[in-house]
């Protein structure tokens, strides 16, 4: 018998090893972690499958590693699908489905020494107990009062006794020492009150009934839960998961960003207690290892987290929830470029479990799948408690700018927005201001010679950050001191153009000095703790105006927010991307949904220079169907998703000529291999022609037969020599979310 083993060695292939004949049957199986010799060095790898023959003389396996690091067999089928659909190697996929701390195999469970009372120590009235010294009696009575067991370190600090007293009690049989595994719980010190299921509205009850029906069906269709902001989707998730647990099955809940995970976990722990685990990259290695092994060992029944939580090693999965399913963050930037939303649907199909995709602004791909009968559409069109959706006012900033020029003033606040902020603050209510761009100014240029501060590593201008007085590239993170005069001609008149959240914060503080203002973007939110502190201050009314990027656009539920201002609504509308209108509509709708979630009605002001654009007009009416009805025919006419698939091939190198030649050579190999009716655009420079010091060329493939396109890409790469692939790798992105 031979085992096909995948190592984490960037070889792009798997290797056969012989199973020693003396090993008992069943010791080696698909998904188990083994040790084997690779080029004379002992390595850990995972068995993908067993087979009876090998095409070469295979070395024997050396050992099978401990069961806590085994790969759940049912995830192997999912890994195989990801490998074939996303044109990635088995090696790359297998090792991406495991947390780094698990796949490295270096982390161990933390063991803690405990002190435990023996049987004779539990009777304080015995003659032997009364014969002890007062100090020893005090130690034993303290432990009796505290339950009879304590970690040794904690006991030494509690009982006011030294090591010698403790050791004497151990030697005389009054106490016993034991070693126990202590899990590193991310929420160990959190006080989380329990809550009970809430009464459901008619729409919530109907949605829950649909999910329960899917849980009872052997091969259910995925459910697209299209619920407006504030319609109570989370309560539906909670009660659906409770039903799933009653069946003896497990559940996974995905959220689009790590920043949203703590508040989501809090709500789920309120309902389900320690049955909930959290999986995301913000945990320490020890916490991540313990949470993963809790799930693998069956001690946890619900996993909540960002993209990678989809691969939680449950063996009896009943339900997967993908919240805010439209979000681009579900797409992985590195190989394999999987989309967690789509992979969730496939895992549900492979494991016969229910899948719920929830959003107030569903992706057009999911909406189209409902139209085609592949998904089941369930709608929740009303907010809970009958609260209305907030009215949206659109302010034409072209008129505002012309009026401001006449008066010799310039501001990115319209008169209407300033007026409403004043009114909101006077009523002691709260305001959210949204701008999807960080920094103070987006350009720094010379008015005399035309110099513009641009990144040497990337094809972008630097963003100016005033607090640090630095120029920063948001792609490669290069930082430079901001010049006081033009580096080319020495002109002191250096001008700043554009604006971001840092400048909005400064102007807001100046215009509304009586208000407490805070900013949330990736510059200020450096960790989960800073995010939590700002949100707690906002909830406690210690912040009046919260300014932020898209991290405040979703998941926030503050009843006293009655005004939302969207500073520059069309900031992404004119990007060279066919999804720009869809993203703009979703962002405005999601941000607007933060207003009016309490007893007081809300209001939204959208500032734009393109008020007649259908994405903005549809968002103003909270009308997703109208937006889809206008957007989809254009997609169909131009053969864009959801009516076709895109595959983006990228070639990167430090030398522009090398990247260009590699792309041209691969295009010549690929073109005759592609299925009929596949459009091949390129090779051409990428829209961001240089990124992090490398020139980029790309080929865009478009067609309905995505499997045929991927197969052609595989054959094309197989025709390249290993030296060519090492020099300029071919990066394949199937169903890309961005084309830059």
PDB file of N, CA and C in Angstrom, residues 296-342:
ATOM      1  N   UNK A 296     -11.908  20.202  16.785  1.00  0.00           N
ATOM      2  CA  UNK A 296     -11.541  18.881  16.275  1.00  0.00           C
ATOM      3  C   UNK A 296     -11.871  17.787  17.280  1.00  0.00           C
ATOM      4  N   UNK A 297     -11.775  18.118  18.586  1.00  0.00           N
ATOM      5  CA  UNK A 297     -12.060  17.130  19.619  1.00  0.00           C
ATOM      6  C   UNK A 297     -13.521  17.035  20.007  1.00  0.00           C
ATOM      7  N   UNK A 298     -14.395  17.827  19.375  1.00  0.00           N
ATOM      8  CA  UNK A 298     -15.821  17.758  19.656  1.00  0.00           C
ATOM      9  C   UNK A 298     -16.247  18.488  20.913  1.00  0.00           C
ATOM     10  N   UNK A 299     -15.350  19.322  21.497  1.00  0.00           N
ATOM     11  CA  UNK A 299     -15.698  20.043  22.720  1.00  0.00           C
ATOM     12  C   UNK A 299     -16.353  21.389  22.415  1.00  0.00           C
ATOM     13  N   UNK A 300     -16.407  21.767  21.159  1.00  0.00           N
ATOM     14  CA  UNK A 300     -17.064  23.003  20.730  1.00  0.00           C
ATOM     15  C   UNK A 300     -17.986  22.661  19.575  1.00  0.00           C
ATOM     16  N   UNK A 301     -19.131  23.332  19.498  1.00  0.00           N
ATOM     17  CA  UNK A 301     -20.135  22.951  18.495  1.00  0.00           C
ATOM     18  C   UNK A 301     -20.447  24.063  17.501  1.00  0.00           C
ATOM     19  N   UNK A 302     -19.947  25.275  17.783  1.00  0.00           N
ATOM     20  CA  UNK A 302     -20.187  26.407  16.876  1.00  0.00           C
ATOM     21  C   UNK A 302     -18.865  27.119  16.660  1.00  0.00           C
ATOM     22  N   UNK A 303     -18.523  27.384  15.412  1.00  0.00           N
ATOM     23  CA  UNK A 303     -17.319  28.155  15.092  1.00  0.00           C
ATOM     24  C   UNK A 303     -17.745  29.469  14.453  1.00  0.00           C
ATOM     25  N   UNK A 304     -17.233  30.579  14.997  1.00  0.00           N
ATOM     26  CA  UNK A 304     -17.509  31.908  14.456  1.00  0.00           C
ATOM     27  C   UNK A 304     -16.189  32.533  14.054  1.00  0.00           C
ATOM     28  N   UNK A 305     -16.137  33.137  12.888  1.00  0.00           N
ATOM     29  CA  UNK A 305     -14.891  33.778  12.489  1.00  0.00           C
ATOM     30  C   UNK A 305     -14.957  34.325  11.085  1.00  0.00           C
ATOM     31  N   UNK A 306     -13.804  34.835  10.646  1.00  0.00           N
ATOM     32  CA  UNK A 306     -13.695  35.366   9.291  1.00  0.00           C
ATOM     33  C   UNK A 306     -13.486  34.200   8.321  1.00  0.00           C
ATOM     34  N   UNK A 307     -12.977  34.503   7.160  1.00  0.00           N
ATOM     35  CA  UNK A 307     -12.928  33.566   6.033  1.00  0.00           C
ATOM     36  C   UNK A 307     -12.458  32.143   6.400  1.00  0.00           C
ATOM     37  N   UNK A 308     -11.350  32.040   7.127  1.00  0.00           N
ATOM     38  CA  UNK A 308     -10.756  30.724   7.373  1.00  0.00           C
ATOM     39  C   UNK A 308     -11.579  29.853   8.317  1.00  0.00           C
ATOM     40  N   UNK A 309     -12.543  30.446   9.046  1.00  0.00           N
ATOM     41  CA  UNK A 309     -13.382  29.643   9.941  1.00  0.00           C
ATOM     42  C   UNK A 309     -14.237  28.646   9.166  1.00  0.00           C
ATOM     43  N   UNK A 310     -14.370  28.861   7.860  1.00  0.00           N
ATOM     44  CA  UNK A 310     -15.118  27.917   7.028  1.00  0.00           C
ATOM     45  C   UNK A 310     -14.530  26.515   7.113  1.00  0.00           C
ATOM     46  N   UNK A 311     -13.239  26.420   7.404  1.00  0.00           N
ATOM     47  CA  UNK A 311     -12.573  25.121   7.420  1.00  0.00           C
ATOM     48  C   UNK A 311     -12.478  24.543   8.828  1.00  0.00           C
ATOM     49  N   UNK A 312     -13.341  24.986   9.729  1.00  0.00           N
ATOM     50  CA  UNK A 312     -13.385  24.412  11.078  1.00  0.00           C
ATOM     51  C   UNK A 312     -13.592  22.907  10.966  1.00  0.00           C
ATOM     52  N   UNK A 313     -12.805  22.105  11.718  1.00  0.00           N
ATOM     53  CA  UNK A 313     -12.792  20.645  11.506  1.00  0.00           C
ATOM     54  C   UNK A 313     -13.959  19.902  12.155  1.00  0.00           C
ATOM     55  N   UNK A 314     -15.182  20.351  11.882  1.00  0.00           N
ATOM     56  CA  UNK A 314     -16.354  19.632  12.371  1.00  0.00           C
ATOM     57  C   UNK A 314     -16.557  18.355  11.557  1.00  0.00           C
ATOM     58  N   UNK A 315     -17.047  17.335  12.241  1.00  0.00           N
ATOM     59  CA  UNK A 315     -17.291  16.062  11.568  1.00  0.00           C
ATOM     60  C   UNK A 315     -18.779  15.783  11.370  1.00  0.00           C
ATOM     61  N   UNK A 316     -19.642  16.633  11.916  1.00  0.00           N
ATOM     62  CA  UNK A 316     -21.082  16.452  11.735  1.00  0.00           C
ATOM     63  C   UNK A 316     -21.713  17.829  11.554  1.00  0.00           C
ATOM     64  N   UNK A 317     -21.410  18.443  10.433  1.00  0.00           N
ATOM     65  CA  UNK A 317     -21.824  19.821  10.176  1.00  0.00           C
ATOM     66  C   UNK A 317     -23.276  19.863   9.720  1.00  0.00           C
ATOM     67  N   UNK A 318     -24.061  20.770  10.324  1.00  0.00           N
ATOM     68  CA  UNK A 318     -25.462  20.880   9.952  1.00  0.00           C
ATOM     69  C   UNK A 318     -25.835  22.180   9.276  1.00  0.00           C
ATOM     70  N   UNK A 319     -25.086  23.285   9.606  1.00  0.00           N
ATOM     71  CA  UNK A 319     -25.484  24.596   9.098  1.00  0.00           C
ATOM     72  C   UNK A 319     -24.259  25.483   8.918  1.00  0.00           C
ATOM     73  N   UNK A 320     -24.207  26.181   7.790  1.00  0.00           N
ATOM     74  CA  UNK A 320     -23.197  27.218   7.558  1.00  0.00           C
ATOM     75  C   UNK A 320     -23.937  28.517   7.279  1.00  0.00           C
ATOM     76  N   UNK A 321     -23.599  29.560   8.034  1.00  0.00           N
ATOM     77  CA  UNK A 321     -24.168  30.892   7.821  1.00  0.00           C
ATOM     78  C   UNK A 321     -23.065  31.798   7.307  1.00  0.00           C
ATOM     79  N   UNK A 322     -23.298  32.460   6.181  1.00  0.00           N
ATOM     80  CA  UNK A 322     -22.358  33.442   5.631  1.00  0.00           C
ATOM     81  C   UNK A 322     -23.036  34.799   5.715  1.00  0.00           C
ATOM     82  N   UNK A 323     -22.672  35.576   6.740  1.00  0.00           N
ATOM     83  CA  UNK A 323     -23.300  36.887   6.928  1.00  0.00           C
ATOM     84  C   UNK A 323     -22.632  37.913   6.019  1.00  0.00           C
ATOM     85  N   UNK A 324     -23.411  38.869   5.525  1.00  0.00           N
ATOM     86  CA  UNK A 324     -22.912  39.876   4.562  1.00  0.00           C
ATOM     87  C   UNK A 324     -22.219  39.169   3.402  1.00  0.00           C
ATOM     88  N   UNK A 325     -22.950  38.249   2.782  1.00  0.00           N
ATOM     89  CA  UNK A 325     -22.345  37.364   1.786  1.00  0.00           C
ATOM     90  C   UNK A 325     -21.789  38.098   0.568  1.00  0.00           C
ATOM     91  N   UNK A 326     -22.182  39.354   0.364  1.00  0.00           N
ATOM     92  CA  UNK A 326     -21.734  40.110  -0.798  1.00  0.00           C
ATOM     93  C   UNK A 326     -20.327  40.666  -0.643  1.00  0.00           C
ATOM     94  N   UNK A 327     -19.757  40.609   0.552  1.00  0.00           N
ATOM     95  CA  UNK A 327     -18.510  41.312   0.828  1.00  0.00           C
ATOM     96  C   UNK A 327     -17.322  40.721   0.076  1.00  0.00           C
ATOM     97  N   UNK A 328     -16.494  41.612  -0.471  1.00  0.00           N
ATOM     98  CA  UNK A 328     -15.314  41.180  -1.229  1.00  0.00           C
ATOM     99  C   UNK A 328     -14.251  40.554  -0.334  1.00  0.00           C
ATOM    100  N   UNK A 329     -14.308  40.803   0.976  1.00  0.00           N
ATOM    101  CA  UNK A 329     -13.289  40.252   1.874  1.00  0.00           C
ATOM    102  C   UNK A 329     -13.389  38.736   2.019  1.00  0.00           C
ATOM    103  N   UNK A 330     -14.465  38.134   1.540  1.00  0.00           N
ATOM    104  CA  UNK A 330     -14.538  36.670   1.543  1.00  0.00           C
ATOM    105  C   UNK A 330     -13.619  36.054   0.478  1.00  0.00           C
ATOM    106  N   UNK A 331     -13.100  36.882  -0.403  1.00  0.00           N
ATOM    107  CA  UNK A 331     -12.182  36.411  -1.437  1.00  0.00           C
ATOM    108  C   UNK A 331     -10.753  36.522  -0.928  1.00  0.00           C
ATOM    109  N   UNK A 332      -9.980  35.448  -1.019  1.00  0.00           N
ATOM    110  CA  UNK A 332      -8.598  35.453  -0.535  1.00  0.00           C
ATOM    111  C   UNK A 332      -7.670  36.098  -1.561  1.00  0.00           C
ATOM    112  N   UNK A 333      -6.766  36.955  -1.075  1.00  0.00           N
ATOM    113  CA  UNK A 333      -5.848  37.672  -1.963  1.00  0.00           C
ATOM    114  C   UNK A 333      -4.719  36.778  -2.481  1.00  0.00           C
ATOM    115  N   UNK A 334      -4.283  35.801  -1.666  1.00  0.00           N
ATOM    116  CA  UNK A 334      -3.166  34.944  -2.068  1.00  0.00           C
ATOM    117  C   UNK A 334      -3.700  33.627  -2.621  1.00  0.00           C
ATOM    118  N   UNK A 335      -2.781  32.865  -3.251  1.00  0.00           N
ATOM    119  CA  UNK A 335      -3.158  31.536  -3.713  1.00  0.00           C
ATOM    120  C   UNK A 335      -3.398  30.635  -2.507  1.00  0.00           C
ATOM    121  N   UNK A 336      -4.447  29.803  -2.579  1.00  0.00           N
ATOM    122  CA  UNK A 336      -5.470  29.717  -3.621  1.00  0.00           C
ATOM    123  C   UNK A 336      -6.494  30.848  -3.460  1.00  0.00           C
ATOM    124  N   UNK A 337      -6.876  31.458  -4.573  1.00  0.00           N
ATOM    125  CA  UNK A 337      -7.775  32.614  -4.536  1.00  0.00           C
ATOM    126  C   UNK A 337      -9.236  32.162  -4.395  1.00  0.00           C
ATOM    127  N   UNK A 338      -9.556  31.495  -3.286  1.00  0.00           N
ATOM    128  CA  UNK A 338     -10.923  30.998  -3.125  1.00  0.00           C
ATOM    129  C   UNK A 338     -11.839  32.095  -2.588  1.00  0.00           C
ATOM    130  N   UNK A 339     -13.129  31.952  -2.882  1.00  0.00           N
ATOM    131  CA  UNK A 339     -14.158  32.821  -2.309  1.00  0.00           C
ATOM    132  C   UNK A 339     -14.904  32.002  -1.260  1.00  0.00           C
ATOM    133  N   UNK A 340     -14.811  32.405  -0.002  1.00  0.00           N
ATOM    134  CA  UNK A 340     -15.386  31.618   1.091  1.00  0.00           C
ATOM    135  C   UNK A 340     -16.894  31.440   0.930  1.00  0.00           C
ATOM    136  N   UNK A 341     -17.565  32.426   0.346  1.00  0.00           N
ATOM    137  CA  UNK A 341     -19.008  32.284   0.134  1.00  0.00           C
ATOM    138  C   UNK A 341     -19.304  31.104  -0.785  1.00  0.00           C
ATOM    139  N   UNK A 342     -18.589  31.018  -1.899  1.00  0.00           N
ATOM    140  CA  UNK A 342     -18.837  29.947  -2.860  1.00  0.00           C
ATOM    141  C   UNK A 342     -18.368  28.601  -2.320  1.00  0.00           C
TER     142      UNK A 342
END
